[in-house]
CSV table of C-alpha atoms in Angstrom, one decimal:
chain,number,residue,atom,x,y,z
T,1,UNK,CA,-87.3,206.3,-3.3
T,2,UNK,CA,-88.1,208.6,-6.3
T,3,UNK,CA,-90.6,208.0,-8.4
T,4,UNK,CA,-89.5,207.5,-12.3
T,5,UNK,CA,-88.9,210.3,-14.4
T,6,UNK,CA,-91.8,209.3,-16.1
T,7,UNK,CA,-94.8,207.0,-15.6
T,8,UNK,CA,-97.8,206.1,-18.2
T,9,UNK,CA,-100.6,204.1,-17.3
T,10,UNK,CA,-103.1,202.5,-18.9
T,11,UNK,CA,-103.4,205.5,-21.1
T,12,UNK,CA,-106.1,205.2,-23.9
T,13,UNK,CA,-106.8,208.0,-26.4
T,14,UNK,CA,-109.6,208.6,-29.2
T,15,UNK,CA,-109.9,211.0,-32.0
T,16,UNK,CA,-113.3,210.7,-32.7
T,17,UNK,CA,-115.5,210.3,-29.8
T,18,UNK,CA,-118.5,209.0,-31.9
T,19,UNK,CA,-116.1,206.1,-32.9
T,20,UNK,CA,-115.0,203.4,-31.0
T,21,UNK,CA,-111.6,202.7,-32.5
T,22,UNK,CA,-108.8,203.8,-30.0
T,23,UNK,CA,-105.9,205.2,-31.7
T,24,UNK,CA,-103.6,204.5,-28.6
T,25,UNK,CA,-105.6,201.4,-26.1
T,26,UNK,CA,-104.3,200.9,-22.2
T,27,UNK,CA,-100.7,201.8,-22.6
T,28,UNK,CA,-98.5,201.5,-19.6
T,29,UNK,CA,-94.8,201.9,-18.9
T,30,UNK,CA,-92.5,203.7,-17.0
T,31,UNK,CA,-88.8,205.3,-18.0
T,32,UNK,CA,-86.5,206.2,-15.6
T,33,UNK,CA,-84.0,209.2,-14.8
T,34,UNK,CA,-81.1,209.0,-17.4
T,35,UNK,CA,-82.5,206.3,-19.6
T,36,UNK,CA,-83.1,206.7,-23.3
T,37,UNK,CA,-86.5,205.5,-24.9
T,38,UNK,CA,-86.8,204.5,-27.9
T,39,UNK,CA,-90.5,204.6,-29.4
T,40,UNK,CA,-91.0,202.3,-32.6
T,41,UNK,CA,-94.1,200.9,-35.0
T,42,UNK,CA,-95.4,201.2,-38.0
T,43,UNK,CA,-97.2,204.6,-39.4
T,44,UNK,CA,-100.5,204.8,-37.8
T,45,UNK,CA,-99.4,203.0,-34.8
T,46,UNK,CA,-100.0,205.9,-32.7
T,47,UNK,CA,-96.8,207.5,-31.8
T,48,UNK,CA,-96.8,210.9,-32.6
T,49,UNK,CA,-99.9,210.8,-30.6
T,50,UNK,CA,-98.8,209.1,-27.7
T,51,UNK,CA,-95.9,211.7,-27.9
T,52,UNK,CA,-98.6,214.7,-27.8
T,53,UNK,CA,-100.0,213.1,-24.7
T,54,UNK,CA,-96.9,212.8,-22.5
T,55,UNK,CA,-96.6,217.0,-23.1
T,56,UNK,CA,-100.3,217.5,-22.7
T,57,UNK,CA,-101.2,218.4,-26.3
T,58,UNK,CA,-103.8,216.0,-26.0
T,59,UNK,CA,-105.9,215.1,-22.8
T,60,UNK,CA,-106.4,211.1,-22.7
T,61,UNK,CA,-109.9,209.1,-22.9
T,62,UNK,CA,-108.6,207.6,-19.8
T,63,UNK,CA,-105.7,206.6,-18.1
T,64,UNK,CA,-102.8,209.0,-16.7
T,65,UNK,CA,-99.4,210.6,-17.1
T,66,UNK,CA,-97.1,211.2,-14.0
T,67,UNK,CA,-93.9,213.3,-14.7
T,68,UNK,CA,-91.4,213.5,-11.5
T,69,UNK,CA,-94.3,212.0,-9.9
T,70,UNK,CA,-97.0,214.8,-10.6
T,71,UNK,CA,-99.9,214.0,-12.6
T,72,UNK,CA,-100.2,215.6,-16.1
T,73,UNK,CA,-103.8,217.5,-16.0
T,74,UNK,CA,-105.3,221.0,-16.9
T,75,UNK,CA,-103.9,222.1,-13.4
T,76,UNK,CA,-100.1,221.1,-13.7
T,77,UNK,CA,-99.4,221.0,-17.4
T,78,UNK,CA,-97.8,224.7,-17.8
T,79,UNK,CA,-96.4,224.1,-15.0
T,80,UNK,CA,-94.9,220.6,-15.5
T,81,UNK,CA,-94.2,221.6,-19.4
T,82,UNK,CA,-91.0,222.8,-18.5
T,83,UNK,CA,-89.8,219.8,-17.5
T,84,UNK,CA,-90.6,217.8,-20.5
T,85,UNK,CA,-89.6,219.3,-23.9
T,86,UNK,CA,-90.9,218.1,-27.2
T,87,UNK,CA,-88.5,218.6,-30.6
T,88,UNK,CA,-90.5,218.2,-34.1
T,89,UNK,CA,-89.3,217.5,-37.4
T,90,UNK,CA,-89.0,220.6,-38.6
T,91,UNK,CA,-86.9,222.9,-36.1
T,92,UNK,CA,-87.4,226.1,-37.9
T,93,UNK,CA,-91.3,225.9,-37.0
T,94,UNK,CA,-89.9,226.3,-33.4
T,95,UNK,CA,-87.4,229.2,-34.2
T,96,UNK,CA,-88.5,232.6,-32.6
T,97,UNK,CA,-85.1,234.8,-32.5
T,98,UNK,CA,-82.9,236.6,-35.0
T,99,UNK,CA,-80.0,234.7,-33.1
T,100,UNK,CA,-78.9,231.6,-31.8
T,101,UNK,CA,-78.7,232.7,-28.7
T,102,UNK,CA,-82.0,235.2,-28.6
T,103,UNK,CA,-84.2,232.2,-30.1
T,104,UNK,CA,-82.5,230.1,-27.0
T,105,UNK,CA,-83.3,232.7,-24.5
T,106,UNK,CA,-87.0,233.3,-25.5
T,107,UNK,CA,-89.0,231.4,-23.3
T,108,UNK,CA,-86.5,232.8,-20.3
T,109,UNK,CA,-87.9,236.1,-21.2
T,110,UNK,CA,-91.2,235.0,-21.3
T,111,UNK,CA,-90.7,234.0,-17.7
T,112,UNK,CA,-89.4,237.3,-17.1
T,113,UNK,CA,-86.0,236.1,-15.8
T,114,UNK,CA,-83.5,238.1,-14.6
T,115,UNK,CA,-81.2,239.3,-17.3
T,116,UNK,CA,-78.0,237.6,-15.2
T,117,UNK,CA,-79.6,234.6,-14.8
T,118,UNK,CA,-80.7,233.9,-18.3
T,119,UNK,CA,-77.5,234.9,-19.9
T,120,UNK,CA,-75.7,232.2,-17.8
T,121,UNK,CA,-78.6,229.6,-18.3
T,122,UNK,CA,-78.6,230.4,-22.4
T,123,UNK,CA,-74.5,230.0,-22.1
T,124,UNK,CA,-74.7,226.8,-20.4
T,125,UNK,CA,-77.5,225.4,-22.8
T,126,UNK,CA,-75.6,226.2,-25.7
T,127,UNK,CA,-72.1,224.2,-24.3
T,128,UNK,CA,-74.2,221.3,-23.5
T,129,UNK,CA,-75.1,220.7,-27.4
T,130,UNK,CA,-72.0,222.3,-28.6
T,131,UNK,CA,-73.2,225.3,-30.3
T,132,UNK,CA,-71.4,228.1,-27.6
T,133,UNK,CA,-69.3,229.7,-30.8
T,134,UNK,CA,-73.0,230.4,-33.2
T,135,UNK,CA,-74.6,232.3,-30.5
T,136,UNK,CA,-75.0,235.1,-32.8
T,137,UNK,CA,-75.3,233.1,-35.8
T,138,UNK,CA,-79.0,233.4,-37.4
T,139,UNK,CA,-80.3,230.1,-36.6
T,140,UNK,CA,-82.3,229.8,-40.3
T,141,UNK,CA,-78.9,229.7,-42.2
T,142,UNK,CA,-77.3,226.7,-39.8
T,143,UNK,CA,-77.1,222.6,-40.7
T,144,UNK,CA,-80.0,220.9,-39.7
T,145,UNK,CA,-78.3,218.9,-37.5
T,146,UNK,CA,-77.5,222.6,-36.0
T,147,UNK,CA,-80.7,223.4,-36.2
T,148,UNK,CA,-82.2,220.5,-34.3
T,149,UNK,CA,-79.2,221.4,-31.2
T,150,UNK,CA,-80.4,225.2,-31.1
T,151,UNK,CA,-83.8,223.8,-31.0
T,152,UNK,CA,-82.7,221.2,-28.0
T,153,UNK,CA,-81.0,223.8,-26.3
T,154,UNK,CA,-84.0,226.1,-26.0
T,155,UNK,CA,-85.4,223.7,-23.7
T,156,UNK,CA,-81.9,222.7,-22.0
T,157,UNK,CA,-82.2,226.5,-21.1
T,158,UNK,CA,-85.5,225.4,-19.2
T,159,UNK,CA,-84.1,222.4,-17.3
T,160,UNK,CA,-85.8,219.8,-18.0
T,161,UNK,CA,-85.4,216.3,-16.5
T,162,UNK,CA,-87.6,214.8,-19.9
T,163,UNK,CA,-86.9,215.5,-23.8
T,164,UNK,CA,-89.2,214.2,-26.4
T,165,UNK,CA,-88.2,214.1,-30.2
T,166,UNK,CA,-90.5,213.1,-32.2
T,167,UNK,CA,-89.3,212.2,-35.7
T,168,UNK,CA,-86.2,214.6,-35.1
T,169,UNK,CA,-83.7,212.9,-37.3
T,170,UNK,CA,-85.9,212.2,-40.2
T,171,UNK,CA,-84.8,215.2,-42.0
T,172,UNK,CA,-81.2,215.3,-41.3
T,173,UNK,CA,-77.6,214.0,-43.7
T,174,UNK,CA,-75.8,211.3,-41.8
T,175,UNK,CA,-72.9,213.6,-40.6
T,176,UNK,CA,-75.6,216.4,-38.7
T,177,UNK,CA,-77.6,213.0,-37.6
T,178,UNK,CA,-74.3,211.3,-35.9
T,179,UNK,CA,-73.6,215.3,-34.8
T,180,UNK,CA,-77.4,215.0,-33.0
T,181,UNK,CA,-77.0,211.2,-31.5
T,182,UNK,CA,-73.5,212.2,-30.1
T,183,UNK,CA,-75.0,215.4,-28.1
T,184,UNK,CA,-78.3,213.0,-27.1
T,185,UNK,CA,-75.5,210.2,-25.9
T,186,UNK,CA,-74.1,213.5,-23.6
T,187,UNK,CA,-76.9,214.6,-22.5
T,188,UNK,CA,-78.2,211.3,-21.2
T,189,UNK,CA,-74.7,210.3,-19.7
T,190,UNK,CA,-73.2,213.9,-18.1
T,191,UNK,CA,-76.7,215.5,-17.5
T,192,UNK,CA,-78.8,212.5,-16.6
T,193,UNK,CA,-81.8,213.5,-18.8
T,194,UNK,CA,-84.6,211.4,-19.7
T,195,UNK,CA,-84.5,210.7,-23.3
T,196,UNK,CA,-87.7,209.2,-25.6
T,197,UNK,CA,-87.2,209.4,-29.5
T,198,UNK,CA,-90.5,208.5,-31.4
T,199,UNK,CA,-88.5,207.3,-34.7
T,200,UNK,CA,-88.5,204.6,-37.5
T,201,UNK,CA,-85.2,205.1,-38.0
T,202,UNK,CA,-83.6,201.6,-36.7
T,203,UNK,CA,-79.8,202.8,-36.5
T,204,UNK,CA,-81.5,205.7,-34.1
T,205,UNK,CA,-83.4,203.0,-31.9
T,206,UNK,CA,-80.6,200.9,-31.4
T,207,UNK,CA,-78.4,204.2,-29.4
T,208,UNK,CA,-81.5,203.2,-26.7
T,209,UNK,CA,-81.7,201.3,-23.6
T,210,UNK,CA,-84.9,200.2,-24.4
T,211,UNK,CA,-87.4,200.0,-27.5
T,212,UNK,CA,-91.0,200.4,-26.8
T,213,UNK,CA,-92.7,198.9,-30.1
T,214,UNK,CA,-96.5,199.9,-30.7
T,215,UNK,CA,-98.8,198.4,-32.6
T,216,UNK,CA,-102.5,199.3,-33.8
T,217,UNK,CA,-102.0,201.9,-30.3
T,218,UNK,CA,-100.9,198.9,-28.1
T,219,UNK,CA,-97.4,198.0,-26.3
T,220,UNK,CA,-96.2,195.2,-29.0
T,221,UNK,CA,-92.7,194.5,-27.4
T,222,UNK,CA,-90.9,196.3,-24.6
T,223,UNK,CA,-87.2,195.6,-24.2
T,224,UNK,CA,-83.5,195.9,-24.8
T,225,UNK,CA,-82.9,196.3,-28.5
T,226,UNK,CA,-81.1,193.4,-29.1
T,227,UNK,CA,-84.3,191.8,-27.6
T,228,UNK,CA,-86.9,193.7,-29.5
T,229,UNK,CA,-84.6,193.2,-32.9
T,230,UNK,CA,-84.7,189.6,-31.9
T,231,UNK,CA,-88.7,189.3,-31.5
T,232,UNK,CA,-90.2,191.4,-34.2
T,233,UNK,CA,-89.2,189.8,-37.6
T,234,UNK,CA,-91.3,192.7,-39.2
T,235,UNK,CA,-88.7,195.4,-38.1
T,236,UNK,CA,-85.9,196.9,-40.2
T,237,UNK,CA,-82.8,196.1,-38.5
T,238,UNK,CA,-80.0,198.3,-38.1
T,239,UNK,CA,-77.1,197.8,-41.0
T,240,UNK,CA,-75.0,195.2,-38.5
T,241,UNK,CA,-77.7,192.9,-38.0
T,242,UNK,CA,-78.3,193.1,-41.7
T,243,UNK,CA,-75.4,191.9,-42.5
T,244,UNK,CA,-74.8,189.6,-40.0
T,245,UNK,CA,-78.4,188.1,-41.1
T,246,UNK,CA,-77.3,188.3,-44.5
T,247,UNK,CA,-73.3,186.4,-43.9
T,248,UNK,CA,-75.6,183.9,-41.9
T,249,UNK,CA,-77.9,183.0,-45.1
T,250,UNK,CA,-74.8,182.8,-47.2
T,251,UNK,CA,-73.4,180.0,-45.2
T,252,UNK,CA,-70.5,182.1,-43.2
T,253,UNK,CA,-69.9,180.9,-39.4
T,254,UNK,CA,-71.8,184.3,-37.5
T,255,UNK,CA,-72.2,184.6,-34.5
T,256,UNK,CA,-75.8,183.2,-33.1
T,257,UNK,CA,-77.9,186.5,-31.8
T,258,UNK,CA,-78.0,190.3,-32.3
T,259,UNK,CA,-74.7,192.4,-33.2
T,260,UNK,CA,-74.6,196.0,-33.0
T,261,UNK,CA,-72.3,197.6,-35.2
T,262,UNK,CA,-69.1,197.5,-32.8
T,263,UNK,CA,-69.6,193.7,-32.2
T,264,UNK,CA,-69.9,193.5,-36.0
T,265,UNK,CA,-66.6,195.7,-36.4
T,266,UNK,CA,-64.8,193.9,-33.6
T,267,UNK,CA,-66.0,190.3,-35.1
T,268,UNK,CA,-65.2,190.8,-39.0
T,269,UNK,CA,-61.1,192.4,-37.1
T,270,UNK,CA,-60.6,189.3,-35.3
């Protein structure tokens, strides 16, 4: 049997070693190949953090990170980083090349792959996100919903089995941000690829198979959304539940339980 794409245990993590407060405290949990992760809590919850551990930014207080059943340590973590990409906020911070296409195949280069090889590996990257017709476009002048797929594709180029954004959507309009969820729904489905997003974006969270919810560094709830939603009263829900939540207080005969938006749609067509 393989082991999961990716497996956290008991992970605890300080700042400030003089202090005893733990900014992440004996986090476990495990995703698997093809499933999308969903991380969610309040700010200073510790998820950007936790997000820096699982790429080996940061080196825990204790506990451990496998990836494809390696452990993460000073040893494997060049090795295992391309395997497990990380996105930011701000994708131009990540941009290197005058083109599309150069800024995807610069870390190829770095490896000093063969010029054959990389061109097919940058041409395959860039079809996966649906960007094979900018390849010479100047990836500073694109959407940022574009910019965010050049920024994904640079480590599609690598093949990885793990991508990590962190925040990712914050920034975008709602067309580029439905653009983005539609090529992480692809990814995830045609290219089995392990999917976490570290967001506070609710609408985002719900696209998951699972939320993991944090709180003061610890695993609050762990679950499908609908059950997460249904737990954790201090949680925005996403616009369907809203409503439904809100036809419910006004008396209207809703159904009982969590309603994603097509449930909602399908429900108010009847």
């Amino acid at each position: 049997m393989l082991p999961p794409r990716l497996q956290v245990e008991q992970l605890t993590f300080r700042y400030d070693e003089r202090k005893q407060e733990n900014t992440l405290e004996n986090v476990s949990f495990t995703v698997q190949k093809g499933e999308w992760l969903a991380v969610v809590g309040h700010n200073g919850s510790g998820k950007s953090t936790l997000a820096r551990l699982l790429v080996g930014l940061l080196t825990p207080n204790e506990g451990s990170v496998h990836i494809n059943g390696i452990k993460l340590d000073e040893d494997s973590k060049w090795k295992l980083r391309s395997q497990i990409g990380l996105i930011f906020q701000n994708p131009e911070n990540q941009f290197i090349g005058t083109t599309v296409k150069d800024d995807v195949a610069f870390a190829l280069e770095n490896m000093n792959m063969a010029y054959d090889e990389m061109k097919v590996r940058v041409e395959q990257a860039l079809e996966m996100v649906g960007l094979e017709d900018f390849a010479e476009y100047d990836p500073s002048r694109l959407s940022g919903g574009q910019k965010q797929r050049v920024a994904i594709a640079g480590l599609l180029a690598l093949n990885p089995s793990i991508l990590i954004l962190d925040e990712a959507m914050v920034m975008l309009d709602p067309k580029s941000r439905k653009e983005l969820m539609e090529t992480l729904s692809n990814l995830k489905t045609n290219n089995h690829i392990t999917i976490i997003s570290i967001t506070h974006d609710m609408n985002e969270a719900q696209a998951a198979d699972r939320i993991l919810m944090l709180s003061s560094g610890q695993i609050l709830h762990d679950g499908e959304p609908a059950e997460v939603f249904q737990k954790e009263p201090t949680l925005d829900v996403p616009f369907a539940e809203q409503l439904r939540r809100e036809l419910e207080n006004r008396g209207s005969k809703v159904p009982d339980g969590y309603m994603t938006e097509d449930e909602m749609v399908r429900w108010l067509c009847r």
